[in-house]
Coordinates of C-alpha atoms in Angstrom, one line a residue:
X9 CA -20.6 7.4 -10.2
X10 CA -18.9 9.0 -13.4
X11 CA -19.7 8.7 -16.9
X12 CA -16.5 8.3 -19.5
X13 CA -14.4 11.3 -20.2
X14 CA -13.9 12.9 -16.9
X15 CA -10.7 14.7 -16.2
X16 CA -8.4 12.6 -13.3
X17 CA -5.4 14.4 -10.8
X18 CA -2.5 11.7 -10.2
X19 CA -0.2 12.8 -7.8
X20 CA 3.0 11.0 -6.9
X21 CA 4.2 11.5 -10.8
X22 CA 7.7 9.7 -9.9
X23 CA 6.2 6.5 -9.2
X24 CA 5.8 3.7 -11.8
X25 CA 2.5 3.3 -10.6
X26 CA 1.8 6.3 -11.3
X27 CA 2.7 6.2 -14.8
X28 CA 0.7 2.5 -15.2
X29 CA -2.4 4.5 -14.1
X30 CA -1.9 7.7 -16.2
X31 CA -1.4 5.0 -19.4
X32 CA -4.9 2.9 -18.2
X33 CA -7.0 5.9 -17.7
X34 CA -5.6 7.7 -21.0
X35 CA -6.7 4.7 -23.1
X36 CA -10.0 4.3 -21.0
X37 CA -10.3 8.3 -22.7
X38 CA -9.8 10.1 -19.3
X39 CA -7.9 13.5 -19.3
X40 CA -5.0 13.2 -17.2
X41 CA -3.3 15.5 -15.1
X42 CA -0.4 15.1 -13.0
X43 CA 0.9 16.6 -9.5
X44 CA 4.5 16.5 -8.4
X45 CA 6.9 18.3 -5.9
X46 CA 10.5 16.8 -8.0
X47 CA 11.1 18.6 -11.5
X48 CA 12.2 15.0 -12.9
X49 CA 10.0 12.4 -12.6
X50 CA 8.2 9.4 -14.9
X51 CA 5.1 11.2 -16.0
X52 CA 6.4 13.8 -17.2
X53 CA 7.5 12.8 -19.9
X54 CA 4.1 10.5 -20.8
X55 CA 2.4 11.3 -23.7
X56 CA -0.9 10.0 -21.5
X57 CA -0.4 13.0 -19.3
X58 CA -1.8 16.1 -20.6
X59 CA -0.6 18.6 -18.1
X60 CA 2.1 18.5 -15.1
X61 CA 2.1 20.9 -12.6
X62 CA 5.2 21.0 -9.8
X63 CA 3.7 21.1 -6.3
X64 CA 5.1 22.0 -2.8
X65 CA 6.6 19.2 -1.0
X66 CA 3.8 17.5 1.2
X67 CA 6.0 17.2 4.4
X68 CA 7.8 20.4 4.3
X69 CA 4.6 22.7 2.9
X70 CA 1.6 20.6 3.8
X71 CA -0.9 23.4 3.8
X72 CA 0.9 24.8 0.8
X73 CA 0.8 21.3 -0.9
X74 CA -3.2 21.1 -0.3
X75 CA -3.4 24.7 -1.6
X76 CA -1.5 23.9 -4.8
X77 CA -4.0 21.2 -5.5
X78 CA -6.9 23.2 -4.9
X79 CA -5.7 25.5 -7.8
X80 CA -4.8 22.9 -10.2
X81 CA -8.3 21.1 -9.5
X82 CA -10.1 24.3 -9.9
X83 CA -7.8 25.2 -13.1
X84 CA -8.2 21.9 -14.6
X85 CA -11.8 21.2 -13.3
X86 CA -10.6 18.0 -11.7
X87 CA -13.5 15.1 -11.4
X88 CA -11.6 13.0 -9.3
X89 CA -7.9 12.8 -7.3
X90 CA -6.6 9.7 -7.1
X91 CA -2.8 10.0 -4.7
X92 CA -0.6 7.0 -5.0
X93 CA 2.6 7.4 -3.3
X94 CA 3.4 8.6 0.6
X95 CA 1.8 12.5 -0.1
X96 CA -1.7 10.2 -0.1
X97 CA -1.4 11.1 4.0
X98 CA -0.9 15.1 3.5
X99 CA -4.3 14.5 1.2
X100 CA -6.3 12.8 3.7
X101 CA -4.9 15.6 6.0
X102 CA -6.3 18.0 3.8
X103 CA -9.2 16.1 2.4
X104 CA -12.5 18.0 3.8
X105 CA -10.9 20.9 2.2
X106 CA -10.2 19.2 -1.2
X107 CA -13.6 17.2 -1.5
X108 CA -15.0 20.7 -1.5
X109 CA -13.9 21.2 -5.4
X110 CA -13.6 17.2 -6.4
X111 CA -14.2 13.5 -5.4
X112 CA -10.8 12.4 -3.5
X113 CA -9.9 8.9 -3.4
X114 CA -8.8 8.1 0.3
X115 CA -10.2 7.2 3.4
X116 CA -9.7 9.7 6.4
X117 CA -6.3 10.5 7.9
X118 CA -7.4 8.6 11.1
X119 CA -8.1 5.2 9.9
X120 CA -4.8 6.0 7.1
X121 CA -2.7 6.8 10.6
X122 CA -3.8 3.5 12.2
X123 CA -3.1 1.6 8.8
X124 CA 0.4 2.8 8.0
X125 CA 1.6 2.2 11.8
X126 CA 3.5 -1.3 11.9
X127 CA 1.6 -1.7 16.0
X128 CA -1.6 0.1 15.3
X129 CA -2.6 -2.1 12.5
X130 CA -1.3 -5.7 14.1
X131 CA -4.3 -4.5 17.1
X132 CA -6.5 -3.7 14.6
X133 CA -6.4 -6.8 13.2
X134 CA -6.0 -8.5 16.4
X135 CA -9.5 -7.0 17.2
X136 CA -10.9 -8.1 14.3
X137 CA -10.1 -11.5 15.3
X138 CA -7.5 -12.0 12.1
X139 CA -4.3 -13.8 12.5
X140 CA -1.5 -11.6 13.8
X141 CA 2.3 -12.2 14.5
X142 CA 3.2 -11.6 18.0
X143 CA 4.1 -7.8 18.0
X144 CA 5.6 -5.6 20.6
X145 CA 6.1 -1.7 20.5
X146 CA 9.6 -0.4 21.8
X147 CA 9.5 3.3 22.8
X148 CA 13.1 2.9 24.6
X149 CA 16.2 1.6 24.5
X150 CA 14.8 0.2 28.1
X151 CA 11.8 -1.2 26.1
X152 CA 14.5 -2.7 23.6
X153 CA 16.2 -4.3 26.4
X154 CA 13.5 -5.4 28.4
X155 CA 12.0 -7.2 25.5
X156 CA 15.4 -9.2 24.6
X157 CA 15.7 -10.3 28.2
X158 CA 12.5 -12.3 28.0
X159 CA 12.1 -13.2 24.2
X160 CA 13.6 -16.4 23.1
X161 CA 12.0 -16.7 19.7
X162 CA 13.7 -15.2 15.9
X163 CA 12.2 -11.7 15.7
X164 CA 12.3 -8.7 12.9
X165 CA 12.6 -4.8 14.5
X166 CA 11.6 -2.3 12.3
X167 CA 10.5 1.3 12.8
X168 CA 6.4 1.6 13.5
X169 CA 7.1 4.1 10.4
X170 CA 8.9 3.0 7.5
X171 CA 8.4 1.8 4.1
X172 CA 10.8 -0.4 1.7
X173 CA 11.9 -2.2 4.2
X174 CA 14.2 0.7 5.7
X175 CA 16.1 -0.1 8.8
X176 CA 14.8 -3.2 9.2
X177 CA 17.0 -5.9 11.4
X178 CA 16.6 -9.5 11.2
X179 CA 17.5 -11.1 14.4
X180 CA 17.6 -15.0 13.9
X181 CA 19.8 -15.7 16.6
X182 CA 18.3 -15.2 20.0
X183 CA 21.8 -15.9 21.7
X184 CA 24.1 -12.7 19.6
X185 CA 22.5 -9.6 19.2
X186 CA 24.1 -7.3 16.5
X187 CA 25.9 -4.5 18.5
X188 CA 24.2 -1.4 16.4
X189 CA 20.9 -2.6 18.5
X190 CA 22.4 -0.4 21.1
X191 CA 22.2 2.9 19.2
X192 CA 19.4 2.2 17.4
X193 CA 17.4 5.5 17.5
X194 CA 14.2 4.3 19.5
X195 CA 12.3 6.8 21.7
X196 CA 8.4 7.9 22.4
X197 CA 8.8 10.4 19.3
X198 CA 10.7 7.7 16.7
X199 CA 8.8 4.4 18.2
X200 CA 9.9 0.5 16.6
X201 CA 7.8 -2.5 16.9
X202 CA 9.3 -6.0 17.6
X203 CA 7.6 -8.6 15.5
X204 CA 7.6 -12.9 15.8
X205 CA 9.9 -13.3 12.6
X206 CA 7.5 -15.5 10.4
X207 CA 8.5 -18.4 8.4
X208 CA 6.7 -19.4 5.0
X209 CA 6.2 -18.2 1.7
X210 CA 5.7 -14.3 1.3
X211 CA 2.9 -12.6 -0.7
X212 CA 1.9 -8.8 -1.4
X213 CA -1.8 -8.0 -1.9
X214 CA -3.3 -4.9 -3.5
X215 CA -6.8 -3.7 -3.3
X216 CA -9.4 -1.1 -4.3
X217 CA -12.2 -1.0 -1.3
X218 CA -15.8 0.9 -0.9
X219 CA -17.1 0.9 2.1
X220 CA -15.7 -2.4 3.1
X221 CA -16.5 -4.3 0.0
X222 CA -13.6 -5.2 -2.4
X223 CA -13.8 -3.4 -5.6
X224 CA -10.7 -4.9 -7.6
X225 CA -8.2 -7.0 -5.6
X226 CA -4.9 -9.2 -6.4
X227 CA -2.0 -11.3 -5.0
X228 CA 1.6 -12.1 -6.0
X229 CA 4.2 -13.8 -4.3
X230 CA 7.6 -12.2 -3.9
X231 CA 10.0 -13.8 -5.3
X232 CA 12.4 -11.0 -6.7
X233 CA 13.4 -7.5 -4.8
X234 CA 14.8 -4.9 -4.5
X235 CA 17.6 -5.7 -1.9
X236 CA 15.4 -6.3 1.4
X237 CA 12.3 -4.1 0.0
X238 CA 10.2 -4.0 -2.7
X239 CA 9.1 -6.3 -4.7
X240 CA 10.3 -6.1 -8.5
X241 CA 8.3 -9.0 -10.2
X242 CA 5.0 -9.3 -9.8
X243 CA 2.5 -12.6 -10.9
X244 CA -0.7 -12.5 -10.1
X245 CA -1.9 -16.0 -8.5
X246 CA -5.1 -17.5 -7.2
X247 CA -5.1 -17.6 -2.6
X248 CA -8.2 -18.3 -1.1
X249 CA -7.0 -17.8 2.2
X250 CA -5.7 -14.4 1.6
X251 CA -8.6 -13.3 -0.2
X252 CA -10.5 -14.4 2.9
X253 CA -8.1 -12.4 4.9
X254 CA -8.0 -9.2 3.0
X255 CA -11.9 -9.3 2.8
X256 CA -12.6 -9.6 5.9
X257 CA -10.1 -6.6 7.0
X258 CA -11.3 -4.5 4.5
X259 CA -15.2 -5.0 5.9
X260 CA -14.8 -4.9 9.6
X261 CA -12.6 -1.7 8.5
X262 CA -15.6 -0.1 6.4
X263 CA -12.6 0.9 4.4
X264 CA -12.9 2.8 1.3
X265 CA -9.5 3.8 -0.8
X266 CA -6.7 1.7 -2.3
X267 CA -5.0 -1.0 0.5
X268 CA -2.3 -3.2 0.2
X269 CA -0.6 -6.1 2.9
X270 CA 2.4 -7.7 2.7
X271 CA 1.6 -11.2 4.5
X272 CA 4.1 -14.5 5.3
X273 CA 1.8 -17.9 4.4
X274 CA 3.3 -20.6 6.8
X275 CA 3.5 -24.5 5.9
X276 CA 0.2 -25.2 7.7
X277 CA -1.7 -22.7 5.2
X278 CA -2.2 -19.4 8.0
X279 CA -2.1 -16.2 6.8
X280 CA -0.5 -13.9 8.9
X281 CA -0.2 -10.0 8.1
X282 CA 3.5 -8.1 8.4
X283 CA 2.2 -4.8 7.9
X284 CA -0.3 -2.4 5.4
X285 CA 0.0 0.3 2.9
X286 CA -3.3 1.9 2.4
X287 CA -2.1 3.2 -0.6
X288 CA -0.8 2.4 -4.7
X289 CA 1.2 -0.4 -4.6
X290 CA 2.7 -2.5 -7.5
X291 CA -0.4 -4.8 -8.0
X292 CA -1.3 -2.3 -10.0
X293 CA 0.6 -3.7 -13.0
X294 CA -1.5 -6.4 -13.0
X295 CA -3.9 -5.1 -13.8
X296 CA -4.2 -4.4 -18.0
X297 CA -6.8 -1.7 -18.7
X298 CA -9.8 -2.2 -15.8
X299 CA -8.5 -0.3 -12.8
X300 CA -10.5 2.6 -14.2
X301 CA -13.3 1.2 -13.8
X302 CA -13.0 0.5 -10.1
X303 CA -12.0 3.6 -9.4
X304 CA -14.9 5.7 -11.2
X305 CA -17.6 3.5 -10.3
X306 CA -17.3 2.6 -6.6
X307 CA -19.9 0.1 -7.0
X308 CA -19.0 -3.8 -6.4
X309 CA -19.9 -6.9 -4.2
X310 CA -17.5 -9.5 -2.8
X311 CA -19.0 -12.1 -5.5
X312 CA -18.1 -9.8 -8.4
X313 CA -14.3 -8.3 -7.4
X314 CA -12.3 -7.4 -10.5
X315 CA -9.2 -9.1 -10.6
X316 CA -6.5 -9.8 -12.9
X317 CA -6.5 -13.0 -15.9
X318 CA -4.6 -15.5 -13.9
X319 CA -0.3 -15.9 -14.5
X320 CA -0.6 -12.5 -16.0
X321 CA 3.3 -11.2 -15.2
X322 CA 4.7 -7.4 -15.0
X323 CA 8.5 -6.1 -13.8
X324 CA 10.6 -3.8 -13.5
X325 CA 13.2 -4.7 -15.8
X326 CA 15.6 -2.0 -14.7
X327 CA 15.5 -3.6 -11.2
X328 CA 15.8 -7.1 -12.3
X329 CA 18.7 -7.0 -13.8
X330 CA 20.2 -4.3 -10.6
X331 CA 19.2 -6.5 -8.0
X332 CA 17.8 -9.7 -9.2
X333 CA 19.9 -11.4 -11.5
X334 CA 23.0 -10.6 -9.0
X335 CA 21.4 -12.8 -6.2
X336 CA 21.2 -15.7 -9.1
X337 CA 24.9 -15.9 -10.8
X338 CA 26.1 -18.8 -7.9
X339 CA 23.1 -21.1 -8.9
X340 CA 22.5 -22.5 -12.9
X341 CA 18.7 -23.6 -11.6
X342 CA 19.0 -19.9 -10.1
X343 CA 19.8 -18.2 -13.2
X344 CA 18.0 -20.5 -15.5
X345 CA 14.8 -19.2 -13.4
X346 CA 15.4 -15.7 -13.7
X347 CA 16.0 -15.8 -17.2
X348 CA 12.5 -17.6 -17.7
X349 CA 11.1 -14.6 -15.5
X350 CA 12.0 -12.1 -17.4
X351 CA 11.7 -13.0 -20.6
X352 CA 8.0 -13.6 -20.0
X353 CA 7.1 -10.6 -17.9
X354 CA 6.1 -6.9 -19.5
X355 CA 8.3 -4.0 -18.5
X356 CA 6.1 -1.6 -16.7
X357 CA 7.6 1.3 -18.0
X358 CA 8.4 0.5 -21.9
X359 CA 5.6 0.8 -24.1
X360 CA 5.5 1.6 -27.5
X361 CA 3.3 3.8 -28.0
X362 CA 4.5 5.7 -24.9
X363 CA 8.4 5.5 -25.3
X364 CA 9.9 8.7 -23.5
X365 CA 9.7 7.1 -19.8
X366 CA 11.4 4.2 -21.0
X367 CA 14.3 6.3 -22.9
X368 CA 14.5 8.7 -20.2
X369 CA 15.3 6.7 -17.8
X370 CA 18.5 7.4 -17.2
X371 CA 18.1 11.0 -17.0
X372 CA 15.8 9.9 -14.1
X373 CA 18.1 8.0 -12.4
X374 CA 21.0 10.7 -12.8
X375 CA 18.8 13.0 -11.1
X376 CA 17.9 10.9 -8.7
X377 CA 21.4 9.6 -7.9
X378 CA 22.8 13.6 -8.2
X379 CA 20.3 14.7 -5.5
X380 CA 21.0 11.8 -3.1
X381 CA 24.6 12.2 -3.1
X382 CA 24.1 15.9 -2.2
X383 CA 22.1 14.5 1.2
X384 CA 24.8 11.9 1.8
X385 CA 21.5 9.4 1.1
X386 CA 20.9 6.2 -0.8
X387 CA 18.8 6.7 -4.0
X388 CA 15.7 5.0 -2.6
X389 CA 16.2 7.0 0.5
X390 CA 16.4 10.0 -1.5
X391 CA 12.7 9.0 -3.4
X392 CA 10.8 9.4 -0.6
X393 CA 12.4 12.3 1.1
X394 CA 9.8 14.9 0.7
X395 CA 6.5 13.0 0.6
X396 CA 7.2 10.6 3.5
X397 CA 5.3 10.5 7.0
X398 CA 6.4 8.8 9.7
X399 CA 3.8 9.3 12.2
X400 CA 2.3 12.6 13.7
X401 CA 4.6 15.5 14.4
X402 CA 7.5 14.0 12.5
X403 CA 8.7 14.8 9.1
X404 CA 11.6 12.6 8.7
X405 CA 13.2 9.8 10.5
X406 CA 16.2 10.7 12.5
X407 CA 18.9 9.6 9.8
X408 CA 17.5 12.2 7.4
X409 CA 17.1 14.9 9.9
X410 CA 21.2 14.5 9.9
X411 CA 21.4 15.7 6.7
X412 CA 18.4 17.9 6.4

């Protein structure tokens, strides 16, 4: 579709995805420009990243947001627009009006909406005649109760709308029900999902797609993260079965765009889907140098998918030793483990020829932890606060409209 040299627009400039795309596309000899509505962020300071520009926040100033790109793609002559983080649904919003000026990398807010709601994708996939855990939507705190009078199996509740893992209860015991359950903020406009709580090994996917054929694709398991949420170390390993799955999805979809799952494998080998991003996700570090490729050419077949060498390893060493070497002191096989991990995993963020993120992180995390403090919210609550959607006609979720 594009020769070399074309000039790229990342938004989402905070995310460490972000950053490993801006570094992959710089070496590939793509200009790189860069989007984003927070002063401090990763990519700024990348010497991979010729321009940044600060942008309206996508939630609060969508229309504003979509006008702010128009003028940097028309400034910067913009070949392509590639969003990575949560704004990727203000773009898809806006996307008629941005594919006017430049080729935009997302699929159309529609099939995004379905994808990124924790019910609307378990039907989809149900229809498509994939695996699926036993789901149920809760619109009440009548549906709520209605649905623990008759269940009598282990079960997650989680907001149809979330990301990280935010506000999600584990309920393993059918017989005591944690009392917050009863003022958990559940109605029509802020709706959760009940879901069969899954038992096996869990695995993230990430995927590039055109037109339902897999362009670039990968799987790790998740064996380190971030508290309940993200995952923090990434391998990339060899499934069959949930390169079947994925495939499959991805062509009954006709999806075109960047998709990720999170999935649970049980002991008798199903794959069954927890919920989709149809956006970046942190496969992308395992991939060294080709994703540019997949994005630019948009050509591929499900015999030729490009996917990373096999054990290659990446993390995020800031967050391996914040939350995953705590979870290991008790246990010498534990530890012993985690020190093999990361000592044979790259850093997503230090690079040598590329140094400033790395040394700057703490600036970023000041910031960061500065502004969250101000909104009486956690840090990773805070990183999502102006480019999250949580389903039409809602900006926030209800603990953030507390504070905003």
């Amino acid at each position: 579709m594009f020769p070399e040299g074309k000039t790229i627009l990342l938004t989402g400039g905070r995310a460490f995805v972000t950053l490993e795309l801006a570094r992959q596309f710089s070496r590939q000899g793509h200009r790189v420009i860069v989007a984003e509505s927070v002063p401090v962020h990763l990519c700024r300071y990348s010497r991979c990243v010729r321009k940044h520009y600060r942008v309206p926040r996508p939630n609060a100033e969508p229309e504003a947001y979509i006008d702010a790109l128009i003028d940097i793609i028309r400034r910067e002559q913009i070949d392509l627009l590639i969003p990575t983080c949560e704004e990727i649904f203000f773009i898809a919003q806006g996307r008629e009006r941005l594919q006017a000026h430049c080729h935009v990398f997302v699929a159309s807010f529609a099939q995004m909406q379905r994808l990124h709601s924790k019910w609307d994708f378990i039907q989809c996939a149900s229809q498509h005649h994939l695996t699926v855990p036993d789901t149920h939507y809760l619109a009440s705190q009548n549906d709520l109760r209605s649905f623990l009078a008759h269940n009598q199996r282990p079960f997650v509740l989680k907001p149809v709308f979330s990301r990280f893992a935010t506000n999600v209860i584990c309920c393993a015991d059918t017989r005591s029900f944690p009392p917050t359950l009863a003022s958990l903020p559940i109605s029509a406009r802020y709706p959760w999902v009940a879901q069969e709580m899954m038992v096996g090994q869990a695995f993230c996917t990430y995927s590039i797609a055109s037109q339902g054929r897999l362009l670039a694709h990968t799987v790790y398991p998740l064996h380190y993260r971030a508290g309940q949420g993200a995952c923090i170390h990434f391998e990339a390993v060899e499934h069959p079965a949930i390169d079947q799955w994925v495939a499959r999805f991805v062509e009954c979809e006709q999806f075109s765009g960047q998709i990720a799952f999170d999935m649970i494998v049980t002991a008798d080998g199903t794959v069954y889907p927890l919920e989709c991003n149809p956006r970046a996700t942190s496969g992308i570090h395992l991939f060294q140098d080709a994703l540019p490729t997949a994005f630019l050419s948009g050509q591929g077949s499900q015999e030729n998918v490009l996917r990373p060498d096999p054990n290659v390893r990446a993390m995020i060493a800031v967050a391996m030793l914040l939350y995953g070497l705590p979870t290991v002191l008790r246990s010498w096989t534990g530890f012993s483990k985690w020190v093999e991990t990361f000592f044979h995993a790259r850093d997503v963020i230090f690079a040598t020829n590329d140094i400033k993120p790395f040394l700057l992180q703490p600036l970023i995390l000041w910031y960061n932890w500065k502004e969250s403090r101000k909104l009486h919210l956690s840090i990773q609550e805070f990183s999502t606060l102006d480019i999250e959607w949580n389903g039409p006609g809602t900006m926030l979720s209800p603990q953030k409209e507390l504070y905003l």
